[in-house]
CSV table of C-alpha atoms in Angstrom, one decimal:
chain,number,residue,atom,x,y,z
A,1,UNK,CA,6.4,130.6,190.8
A,2,UNK,CA,5.8,127.6,188.5
A,3,UNK,CA,2.4,126.5,187.4
A,4,UNK,CA,0.6,123.5,185.9
A,5,UNK,CA,-2.5,123.4,183.7
A,6,UNK,CA,-5.7,122.0,185.2
A,7,UNK,CA,-9.1,121.8,183.4
A,8,UNK,CA,-12.7,121.9,184.4
A,9,UNK,CA,-15.9,122.4,182.5
A,10,UNK,CA,-15.1,126.0,181.7
A,11,UNK,CA,-11.7,125.3,180.4
A,12,UNK,CA,-8.0,125.6,181.5
A,13,UNK,CA,-6.7,127.2,184.6
A,14,UNK,CA,-3.1,127.8,185.8
A,15,UNK,CA,-2.6,126.3,189.3
A,16,UNK,CA,0.5,126.7,191.4
A,17,UNK,CA,2.6,123.6,190.8
A,18,UNK,CA,3.1,123.0,194.6
A,19,UNK,CA,-0.7,123.0,195.3
A,20,UNK,CA,-3.0,119.9,195.2
A,21,UNK,CA,-6.2,121.8,194.4
A,22,UNK,CA,-7.6,121.9,190.9
A,23,UNK,CA,-9.2,124.3,188.5
A,24,UNK,CA,-12.4,124.9,190.4
A,25,UNK,CA,-10.6,125.8,193.6
A,26,UNK,CA,-8.3,128.2,191.7
A,27,UNK,CA,-11.3,129.9,190.0
A,28,UNK,CA,-12.9,130.5,193.4
A,29,UNK,CA,-9.6,131.8,194.9
A,30,UNK,CA,-9.3,134.3,192.1
A,31,UNK,CA,-13.0,135.2,191.8
A,32,UNK,CA,-13.6,135.9,195.5
A,33,UNK,CA,-10.8,138.0,197.0
A,34,UNK,CA,-13.2,139.1,199.7
A,35,UNK,CA,-12.4,139.6,203.4
A,36,UNK,CA,-9.9,137.7,205.5
A,37,UNK,CA,-12.4,135.0,206.8
A,38,UNK,CA,-11.4,131.7,205.5
A,39,UNK,CA,-13.6,128.6,205.5
A,40,UNK,CA,-13.0,127.1,209.0
A,41,UNK,CA,-10.9,123.9,209.1
A,42,UNK,CA,-13.7,122.3,211.1
A,43,UNK,CA,-15.8,122.4,207.9
A,44,UNK,CA,-12.9,121.0,205.8
A,45,UNK,CA,-12.5,118.1,208.2
A,46,UNK,CA,-16.2,117.4,208.3
A,47,UNK,CA,-16.4,117.4,204.4
A,48,UNK,CA,-13.3,115.1,204.4
A,49,UNK,CA,-15.0,112.7,206.9
A,50,UNK,CA,-18.0,112.7,204.5
A,51,UNK,CA,-15.8,111.8,201.6
A,52,UNK,CA,-14.2,109.0,203.6
A,53,UNK,CA,-17.6,107.6,204.6
A,54,UNK,CA,-19.0,108.0,201.1
A,55,UNK,CA,-16.1,106.0,199.6
A,56,UNK,CA,-16.7,103.2,202.1
A,57,UNK,CA,-20.4,103.1,201.4
A,58,UNK,CA,-20.0,103.4,197.6
A,59,UNK,CA,-17.6,100.5,197.7
A,60,UNK,CA,-20.1,98.5,199.7
A,61,UNK,CA,-23.0,99.3,197.4
A,62,UNK,CA,-21.0,98.5,194.2
A,63,UNK,CA,-20.7,102.2,193.1
A,64,UNK,CA,-16.9,102.3,193.5
A,65,UNK,CA,-14.1,99.8,193.0
A,66,UNK,CA,-12.0,98.7,195.9
A,67,UNK,CA,-8.8,100.3,194.7
A,68,UNK,CA,-10.2,103.8,194.2
A,69,UNK,CA,-12.2,103.6,197.4
A,70,UNK,CA,-9.0,102.7,199.3
A,71,UNK,CA,-7.1,105.5,197.6
A,72,UNK,CA,-9.8,108.1,198.6
A,73,UNK,CA,-9.9,106.8,202.2
A,74,UNK,CA,-6.2,107.0,202.5
A,75,UNK,CA,-6.1,110.5,201.1
A,76,UNK,CA,-8.9,111.6,203.5
A,77,UNK,CA,-7.0,110.2,206.4
A,78,UNK,CA,-4.0,112.3,205.5
A,79,UNK,CA,-6.1,115.4,205.5
A,80,UNK,CA,-7.8,114.5,208.8
A,81,UNK,CA,-4.3,114.1,210.3
A,82,UNK,CA,-3.7,117.7,209.6
A,83,UNK,CA,-1.0,117.2,207.0
A,84,UNK,CA,-2.6,119.4,204.3
A,85,UNK,CA,-4.3,122.3,206.1
A,86,UNK,CA,-2.6,124.8,203.7
A,87,UNK,CA,-4.5,123.3,200.7
A,88,UNK,CA,-7.8,124.8,201.7
A,89,UNK,CA,-7.5,128.6,201.1
A,90,UNK,CA,-11.0,129.6,200.1
A,91,UNK,CA,-13.0,132.5,201.5
A,92,UNK,CA,-16.2,132.2,203.4
A,93,UNK,CA,-17.6,134.8,200.9
A,94,UNK,CA,-18.1,132.5,198.0
A,95,UNK,CA,-21.0,130.7,196.4
A,96,UNK,CA,-23.8,130.4,199.0
A,97,UNK,CA,-24.1,126.6,198.5
A,98,UNK,CA,-20.5,126.0,199.6
A,99,UNK,CA,-19.9,124.2,196.3
A,100,UNK,CA,-16.4,125.6,195.8
A,101,UNK,CA,-15.3,124.4,199.2
A,102,UNK,CA,-16.8,121.0,198.5
A,103,UNK,CA,-14.9,120.9,195.2
A,104,UNK,CA,-11.7,122.1,197.0
A,105,UNK,CA,-11.9,119.0,199.2
A,106,UNK,CA,-12.8,116.8,196.2
A,107,UNK,CA,-9.9,118.1,194.2
A,108,UNK,CA,-7.3,117.8,197.0
A,109,UNK,CA,-8.4,114.2,197.8
A,110,UNK,CA,-8.3,113.2,194.1
A,111,UNK,CA,-4.8,114.8,193.7
A,112,UNK,CA,-3.5,113.0,196.8
A,113,UNK,CA,-4.9,109.7,195.6
A,114,UNK,CA,-3.5,110.2,192.1
A,115,UNK,CA,-0.1,111.2,193.5
A,116,UNK,CA,0.1,107.8,195.2
A,117,UNK,CA,-0.9,106.0,192.0
A,118,UNK,CA,1.2,108.1,189.7
A,119,UNK,CA,-1.7,108.6,187.3
A,120,UNK,CA,-5.0,110.5,187.1
A,121,UNK,CA,-7.3,107.7,187.8
A,122,UNK,CA,-9.4,109.2,190.6
A,123,UNK,CA,-11.7,112.0,189.5
A,124,UNK,CA,-12.9,114.7,191.9
A,125,UNK,CA,-16.5,114.5,190.7
A,126,UNK,CA,-16.9,111.0,189.4
A,127,UNK,CA,-15.3,109.2,192.3
A,128,UNK,CA,-14.7,111.5,195.3
A,129,UNK,CA,-18.1,113.2,195.0
A,130,UNK,CA,-19.9,110.0,193.9
A,131,UNK,CA,-23.5,109.7,195.1
A,132,UNK,CA,-23.3,113.2,196.5
A,133,UNK,CA,-23.9,116.9,195.6
A,134,UNK,CA,-22.6,120.0,197.3
A,135,UNK,CA,-26.2,120.6,198.1
A,136,UNK,CA,-26.5,117.7,200.5
A,137,UNK,CA,-22.8,117.4,201.5
A,138,UNK,CA,-22.4,121.0,202.7
A,139,UNK,CA,-25.5,121.0,204.9
A,140,UNK,CA,-24.4,117.7,206.4
A,141,UNK,CA,-21.0,119.1,207.2
A,142,UNK,CA,-22.7,122.1,208.8
A,143,UNK,CA,-24.7,119.9,211.2
A,144,UNK,CA,-21.6,117.8,211.9
A,145,UNK,CA,-19.4,120.7,213.0
A,146,UNK,CA,-22.2,122.4,215.0
A,147,UNK,CA,-23.0,119.1,216.8
A,148,UNK,CA,-19.3,118.4,217.5
A,149,UNK,CA,-18.6,122.0,218.7
A,150,UNK,CA,-21.5,121.8,221.2
A,151,UNK,CA,-21.1,118.3,222.4
A,152,UNK,CA,-17.4,118.1,222.7
A,153,UNK,CA,-16.5,121.7,223.4
A,154,UNK,CA,-19.2,123.9,224.8
A,155,UNK,CA,-21.2,121.5,227.0
A,156,UNK,CA,-18.1,120.2,229.0
A,157,UNK,CA,-17.0,123.9,229.5
A,158,UNK,CA,-20.5,124.7,230.8
A,159,UNK,CA,-20.5,121.7,233.1
A,160,UNK,CA,-17.2,122.9,234.7
A,161,UNK,CA,-18.6,126.4,235.3
A,162,UNK,CA,-21.8,124.8,236.9
A,163,UNK,CA,-19.6,122.8,239.2
A,164,UNK,CA,-17.7,126.0,240.3
A,165,UNK,CA,-21.0,127.7,241.0
A,166,UNK,CA,-22.1,124.8,243.2
A,167,UNK,CA,-18.9,125.0,245.2
A,168,UNK,CA,-19.3,128.8,245.6
A,169,UNK,CA,-22.9,128.2,246.8
A,170,UNK,CA,-21.7,125.8,249.5
A,171,UNK,CA,-18.9,128.2,250.6
A,172,UNK,CA,-21.3,131.1,251.0
A,173,UNK,CA,-24.4,129.3,252.4
A,174,UNK,CA,-24.6,131.4,255.6
A,175,UNK,CA,-23.6,134.8,254.3
A,176,UNK,CA,-26.5,137.3,254.3
A,177,UNK,CA,-26.3,140.4,252.1
A,178,UNK,CA,-28.6,143.1,250.9
A,179,UNK,CA,-30.5,142.4,247.7
A,180,UNK,CA,-30.8,144.9,244.9
A,181,UNK,CA,-33.6,145.6,242.4
A,182,UNK,CA,-33.6,148.5,239.9
A,183,UNK,CA,-30.0,149.1,241.1
A,184,UNK,CA,-31.6,150.1,244.5
A,185,UNK,CA,-31.4,148.4,247.9
A,186,UNK,CA,-34.0,145.7,248.3
A,187,UNK,CA,-34.6,143.0,251.0
A,188,UNK,CA,-31.9,140.6,252.1
A,189,UNK,CA,-30.9,137.2,250.7
A,190,UNK,CA,-28.1,134.8,251.2
A,191,UNK,CA,-25.1,135.3,248.8
A,192,UNK,CA,-25.5,131.6,248.0
A,193,UNK,CA,-29.0,132.3,246.8
A,194,UNK,CA,-27.7,135.0,244.4
A,195,UNK,CA,-25.1,132.5,243.1
A,196,UNK,CA,-27.8,129.8,242.8
A,197,UNK,CA,-29.6,132.0,240.2
A,198,UNK,CA,-26.4,132.1,238.1
A,199,UNK,CA,-26.1,128.4,238.4
A,200,UNK,CA,-29.7,127.7,237.3
A,201,UNK,CA,-29.2,130.1,234.4
A,202,UNK,CA,-26.4,127.9,233.1
A,203,UNK,CA,-28.2,124.7,233.8
A,204,UNK,CA,-31.2,126.0,231.9
A,205,UNK,CA,-28.9,126.9,229.0
A,206,UNK,CA,-27.5,123.4,229.1
A,207,UNK,CA,-30.9,121.9,228.7
A,208,UNK,CA,-31.6,124.3,225.8
A,209,UNK,CA,-28.4,123.3,224.0
A,210,UNK,CA,-29.1,119.7,224.6
A,211,UNK,CA,-32.6,120.1,223.1
A,212,UNK,CA,-31.0,121.4,219.9
A,213,UNK,CA,-28.9,118.3,219.4
A,214,UNK,CA,-31.4,115.9,217.8
A,215,UNK,CA,-32.0,118.3,214.9
A,216,UNK,CA,-28.2,118.7,214.3
A,217,UNK,CA,-27.7,115.0,214.3
A,218,UNK,CA,-29.9,114.6,211.1
A,219,UNK,CA,-27.8,114.6,207.9
A,220,UNK,CA,-28.9,115.6,204.4
A,221,UNK,CA,-26.7,113.1,202.7
A,222,UNK,CA,-28.7,111.1,200.1
A,223,UNK,CA,-30.7,114.1,199.0
A,224,UNK,CA,-28.1,115.1,196.3
A,225,UNK,CA,-29.1,118.2,194.2
A,226,UNK,CA,-32.7,119.1,195.2
A,227,UNK,CA,-33.6,116.4,197.8
A,228,UNK,CA,-34.8,113.7,195.4
A,229,UNK,CA,-31.6,111.7,195.7
A,230,UNK,CA,-30.9,111.6,191.9
A,231,UNK,CA,-27.7,109.6,191.2
A,232,UNK,CA,-27.4,108.2,194.7
A,233,UNK,CA,-28.1,104.5,195.1
A,234,UNK,CA,-31.0,103.4,197.4
A,235,UNK,CA,-29.9,103.4,201.0
A,236,UNK,CA,-26.9,105.6,200.5
A,237,UNK,CA,-28.0,108.3,202.9
A,238,UNK,CA,-28.8,105.9,205.7
A,239,UNK,CA,-25.5,104.0,205.2
A,240,UNK,CA,-23.4,107.2,205.0
A,241,UNK,CA,-25.0,108.6,208.2
A,242,UNK,CA,-24.3,105.3,210.0
A,243,UNK,CA,-20.7,105.4,208.8
A,244,UNK,CA,-20.2,109.0,209.8
A,245,UNK,CA,-21.6,108.1,213.2
A,246,UNK,CA,-19.0,105.3,213.6
A,247,UNK,CA,-16.2,107.7,212.5
A,248,UNK,CA,-17.2,110.6,214.8
A,249,UNK,CA,-18.7,108.9,217.8
A,250,UNK,CA,-21.8,111.0,217.5
A,251,UNK,CA,-25.2,109.4,216.7
A,252,UNK,CA,-25.8,110.9,213.3
A,253,UNK,CA,-28.8,109.7,211.4
A,254,UNK,CA,-30.2,110.2,207.9
A,255,UNK,CA,-32.8,113.0,207.8
A,256,UNK,CA,-36.3,111.7,207.0
A,257,UNK,CA,-37.1,114.5,204.5
A,258,UNK,CA,-34.1,115.6,202.4
A,259,UNK,CA,-36.1,118.4,200.7
A,260,UNK,CA,-36.4,120.1,204.1
A,261,UNK,CA,-32.7,119.4,204.8
A,262,UNK,CA,-31.5,121.2,201.7
A,263,UNK,CA,-33.9,124.2,201.7
A,264,UNK,CA,-34.3,125.0,205.4
A,265,UNK,CA,-31.8,125.7,208.2
A,266,UNK,CA,-34.2,125.9,211.1
A,267,UNK,CA,-32.2,123.4,213.2
A,268,UNK,CA,-29.2,125.7,213.1
A,269,UNK,CA,-31.3,128.7,213.9
A,270,UNK,CA,-32.8,126.8,216.9
A,271,UNK,CA,-29.3,125.8,218.1
A,272,UNK,CA,-28.0,129.3,217.7
A,273,UNK,CA,-31.0,130.6,219.7
A,274,UNK,CA,-29.7,128.4,222.5
A,275,UNK,CA,-26.2,129.9,222.0
A,276,UNK,CA,-27.7,133.4,222.1
A,277,UNK,CA,-29.6,132.6,225.3
A,278,UNK,CA,-26.3,131.4,226.9
A,279,UNK,CA,-24.6,134.6,225.7
A,280,UNK,CA,-27.4,136.6,227.3
A,281,UNK,CA,-27.0,134.8,230.6
A,282,UNK,CA,-23.2,135.1,230.6
A,283,UNK,CA,-23.6,138.8,229.9
A,284,UNK,CA,-25.8,139.1,233.0
A,285,UNK,CA,-23.6,137.0,235.2
A,286,UNK,CA,-20.4,138.7,234.2
A,287,UNK,CA,-22.0,142.1,234.7
A,288,UNK,CA,-23.3,141.2,238.1
A,289,UNK,CA,-19.8,140.0,239.1
A,290,UNK,CA,-18.2,143.2,237.6
A,291,UNK,CA,-20.5,145.4,239.6
A,292,UNK,CA,-20.2,143.4,242.8
A,293,UNK,CA,-16.4,143.6,242.5
A,294,UNK,CA,-16.3,147.3,241.7
A,295,UNK,CA,-14.0,149.3,243.9
A,296,UNK,CA,-12.0,148.4,245.8
A,297,UNK,CA,-12.8,151.5,248.0
A,298,UNK,CA,-15.2,153.7,246.1
A,299,UNK,CA,-17.9,151.3,245.0
A,300,UNK,CA,-19.8,148.1,246.0
A,301,UNK,CA,-16.7,145.9,246.6
A,302,UNK,CA,-18.8,143.1,248.0
A,303,UNK,CA,-16.7,140.4,246.3
A,304,UNK,CA,-13.0,140.0,245.3
A,305,UNK,CA,-12.0,138.5,242.0
A,306,UNK,CA,-8.5,137.4,240.9
A,307,UNK,CA,-6.0,140.0,239.9
A,308,UNK,CA,-4.8,138.5,236.6
A,309,UNK,CA,-2.8,141.5,235.2
A,310,UNK,CA,-2.2,145.2,235.8
A,311,UNK,CA,-5.2,147.2,234.8
A,312,UNK,CA,-3.8,150.5,233.8
A,313,UNK,CA,-0.8,151.9,231.9
A,314,UNK,CA,-0.8,155.0,234.1
A,315,UNK,CA,-2.5,154.2,237.4
A,316,UNK,CA,-0.2,152.0,239.5
A,317,UNK,CA,-1.9,149.2,241.4
A,318,UNK,CA,-5.2,149.3,239.5
A,319,UNK,CA,-6.8,146.0,238.7
A,320,UNK,CA,-9.7,145.7,236.3
A,321,UNK,CA,-12.4,143.0,235.8
A,322,UNK,CA,-10.9,141.9,232.5
A,323,UNK,CA,-12.4,138.4,232.4
A,324,UNK,CA,-15.8,140.0,232.8
A,325,UNK,CA,-15.0,142.4,229.9
A,326,UNK,CA,-13.8,139.6,227.7
A,327,UNK,CA,-16.9,137.5,228.4
A,328,UNK,CA,-19.3,140.4,227.8
A,329,UNK,CA,-17.6,141.3,224.5
A,330,UNK,CA,-17.9,137.6,223.4
A,331,UNK,CA,-21.5,137.6,224.4
A,332,UNK,CA,-22.1,140.8,222.3
A,333,UNK,CA,-20.6,139.1,219.3
A,334,UNK,CA,-22.7,136.0,219.7
A,335,UNK,CA,-25.9,138.2,219.9
A,336,UNK,CA,-24.8,139.9,216.7
A,337,UNK,CA,-24.1,136.6,215.0
A,338,UNK,CA,-27.7,135.5,215.8
A,339,UNK,CA,-29.0,138.2,213.6
A,340,UNK,CA,-26.9,137.0,210.7
A,341,UNK,CA,-27.9,133.4,211.3
A,342,UNK,CA,-31.6,134.2,211.3
A,343,UNK,CA,-31.3,136.3,208.1
A,344,UNK,CA,-29.2,133.7,206.4
A,345,UNK,CA,-31.6,130.8,207.3
A,346,UNK,CA,-34.5,132.7,205.9
A,347,UNK,CA,-33.1,132.8,202.4
A,348,UNK,CA,-33.9,129.2,201.5
A,349,UNK,CA,-35.6,129.9,198.2
A,350,UNK,CA,-37.1,127.0,196.5
A,351,UNK,CA,-35.0,123.8,196.9
A,352,UNK,CA,-31.7,125.3,198.3
A,353,UNK,CA,-30.5,127.7,200.9
A,354,UNK,CA,-27.6,129.8,199.4
A,355,UNK,CA,-26.3,131.5,202.6
A,356,UNK,CA,-24.7,128.4,204.1
A,357,UNK,CA,-21.1,129.5,204.4
A,358,UNK,CA,-21.8,132.7,206.3
A,359,UNK,CA,-24.4,130.8,208.4
A,360,UNK,CA,-22.0,128.1,209.6
A,361,UNK,CA,-19.2,130.5,210.0
A,362,UNK,CA,-21.2,132.5,212.5
A,363,UNK,CA,-22.5,129.4,214.3
A,364,UNK,CA,-19.0,128.0,214.7
A,365,UNK,CA,-17.6,131.4,215.8
A,366,UNK,CA,-20.4,131.6,218.5
A,367,UNK,CA,-19.6,128.1,219.7
A,368,UNK,CA,-15.9,128.7,219.8
A,369,UNK,CA,-16.3,132.1,221.6
A,370,UNK,CA,-18.7,130.8,224.2
A,371,UNK,CA,-16.5,127.7,224.8
A,372,UNK,CA,-13.3,129.6,225.2
A,373,UNK,CA,-14.9,132.4,227.2
A,374,UNK,CA,-16.6,130.0,229.5
A,375,UNK,CA,-13.4,128.1,230.1
A,376,UNK,CA,-11.4,131.3,230.7
A,377,UNK,CA,-14.0,132.9,232.9
A,378,UNK,CA,-14.4,129.9,235.0
A,379,UNK,CA,-10.7,129.3,235.5
A,380,UNK,CA,-9.6,132.9,235.9
A,381,UNK,CA,-12.5,134.6,237.6
A,382,UNK,CA,-15.2,132.3,239.1
A,383,UNK,CA,-12.8,129.8,240.6
A,384,UNK,CA,-11.1,132.6,242.6
A,385,UNK,CA,-14.2,134.6,243.5
A,386,UNK,CA,-14.4,135.5,247.3
A,387,UNK,CA,-17.1,137.3,249.3
A,388,UNK,CA,-16.1,140.3,251.4
A,389,UNK,CA,-18.4,139.3,254.3
A,390,UNK,CA,-17.6,142.4,256.4
A,391,UNK,CA,-18.6,144.7,253.5
A,392,UNK,CA,-21.8,142.7,252.8
A,393,UNK,CA,-22.8,143.0,256.5
A,394,UNK,CA,-22.0,146.7,256.5
A,395,UNK,CA,-24.4,147.3,253.6
A,396,UNK,CA,-26.9,145.0,255.2
A,397,UNK,CA,-27.0,146.9,258.4
A,398,UNK,CA,-27.2,150.3,256.6
A,399,UNK,CA,-30.0,149.3,254.3
A,400,UNK,CA,-33.3,151.2,254.7
A,401,UNK,CA,-35.2,148.3,253.1
A,402,UNK,CA,-35.0,146.3,256.3
A,403,UNK,CA,-38.0,148.3,257.1
A,404,UNK,CA,-40.0,145.9,254.9
A,405,UNK,CA,-40.1,143.5,257.8
A,406,UNK,CA,-42.3,146.0,259.7
A,407,UNK,CA,-45.1,146.1,257.1
A,408,UNK,CA,-47.2,143.5,258.8
A,409,UNK,CA,-46.8,145.3,262.2
A,410,UNK,CA,-47.0,149.0,261.5
A,411,UNK,CA,-48.3,149.1,257.9
A,412,UNK,CA,-46.8,150.1,254.6
A,413,UNK,CA,-47.3,153.9,255.0
A,414,UNK,CA,-45.7,154.1,258.4
A,415,UNK,CA,-42.8,151.9,257.3
A,416,UNK,CA,-42.3,154.2,254.3
A,417,UNK,CA,-42.4,157.2,256.5
A,418,UNK,CA,-39.7,155.7,258.8
A,419,UNK,CA,-37.5,154.9,255.8
A,420,UNK,CA,-37.8,158.4,254.4
A,421,UNK,CA,-37.1,160.0,257.8
A,422,UNK,CA,-34.0,157.8,258.3
A,423,UNK,CA,-32.7,158.7,254.8
A,424,UNK,CA,-33.4,162.5,255.1
A,425,UNK,CA,-31.9,162.8,258.6
A,426,UNK,CA,-29.1,160.3,258.1
A,427,UNK,CA,-30.1,158.3,261.1
A,428,UNK,CA,-30.7,154.6,261.6
A,429,UNK,CA,-34.1,152.9,260.9
A,430,UNK,CA,-34.3,152.0,264.5
A,431,UNK,CA,-33.9,155.6,265.6
A,432,UNK,CA,-36.4,156.8,263.0
A,433,UNK,CA,-39.1,154.3,264.1
A,434,UNK,CA,-38.5,155.3,267.7
A,435,UNK,CA,-38.6,159.0,267.0
A,436,UNK,CA,-41.9,158.6,265.1
A,437,UNK,CA,-43.3,156.6,268.1
A,438,UNK,CA,-44.2,153.6,266.1
A,439,UNK,CA,-42.2,151.0,268.1
A,440,UNK,CA,-39.8,150.8,271.0
A,441,UNK,CA,-36.1,149.9,270.5
A,442,UNK,CA,-36.7,146.5,271.9
A,443,UNK,CA,-39.7,145.9,269.6
A,444,UNK,CA,-37.7,147.0,266.6
A,445,UNK,CA,-34.8,144.6,267.5
A,446,UNK,CA,-37.3,141.7,267.9
A,447,UNK,CA,-39.0,142.4,264.5
A,448,UNK,CA,-36.2,143.5,262.2
A,449,UNK,CA,-34.0,140.3,262.0
A,450,UNK,CA,-32.2,140.0,258.6
A,451,UNK,CA,-31.7,136.3,259.1
A,452,UNK,CA,-35.5,135.9,259.2
A,453,UNK,CA,-36.0,137.8,256.0
A,454,UNK,CA,-34.0,135.6,253.6
């Protein structure tokens, strides 16, 4: 492999000749051979969008000449088009400020701009990073990717699942089944009512995610190193946020207090709390469906779910609730990620949080897992869910908890005695009530009407 010599403030570094990054990227690559988790491309693209916006604003404010601004913008557009994804190799496990990834982007943009000009006239710090610091750029990129992942990925996926739930409610509006609490028989309800709880859970999650958006739409740009805005011209933060809003289509604004933006990450903690709440609800919904579909002959088997693939390498004909299993595993990961996000956000000592790469890596993974799992679960499980109405009616008629309807007429103690006798002697509730002399058969039939109990 051939190399070229690049320099930074620490001296010379050998960089592979076919790479566009510079000395600082190479140092990070060599100093942090940790794990296989690379900085997500979403972060790279957000940083590149910031560089493009900054060049535009710096030119407008007289901080950058037209030629260099255009060169930076053109280089940024090449990166955003996906042409140079292989130029961003750094690990998540690097400096906690994300400085090395910011410099990776600065160096590649400068090199691409210089390649077009045939000379080194665009500097990664002096020009590409002008009016910025890693300390305000990386937090801004974090908010940008989190807002985009939620607004353009997760919320539409959630909306589709909610619509499927609404359809299932309509299809099962008149189907009565036995309820269950503590994994024991309870009083009846409509299957549509059971589904409605799932739907409202998702609708509640949607409101929680939406409530997190305003904080994510605030950008730290303009704060530079510690929040004071040193070396950024007046109005840079506001103008850069407006430019980013125009480039992304999301209503980003400049954060009112940049000291808060650099040192605290509470908006991301709040947003991830909403992700954790969604994960918890999907865990419950997927588990409900897994149990209700358990069988097909030796368990509840109240519903049928799509058979997407063979379930066993040894038992022919076995079909497993694989979408439920995938969803619950994704939910477990998100819940674990929430611990990391909370710990990372708590480490904002003095003027800067230095756990930012791991924080945004976990937020992005949670968004991606929940988006993909929601889409897959909706398409490959919910959409094909069907009630076994005969099985539901069978359980309904066998349930001892129908005796609850008799409480106002014979009292709790007598109703309990009837239920216990029916269970012990394996007879019907009707027969038990008659044997105990509490009611006649005609009176029982008039009072115990499941359709009046829902």
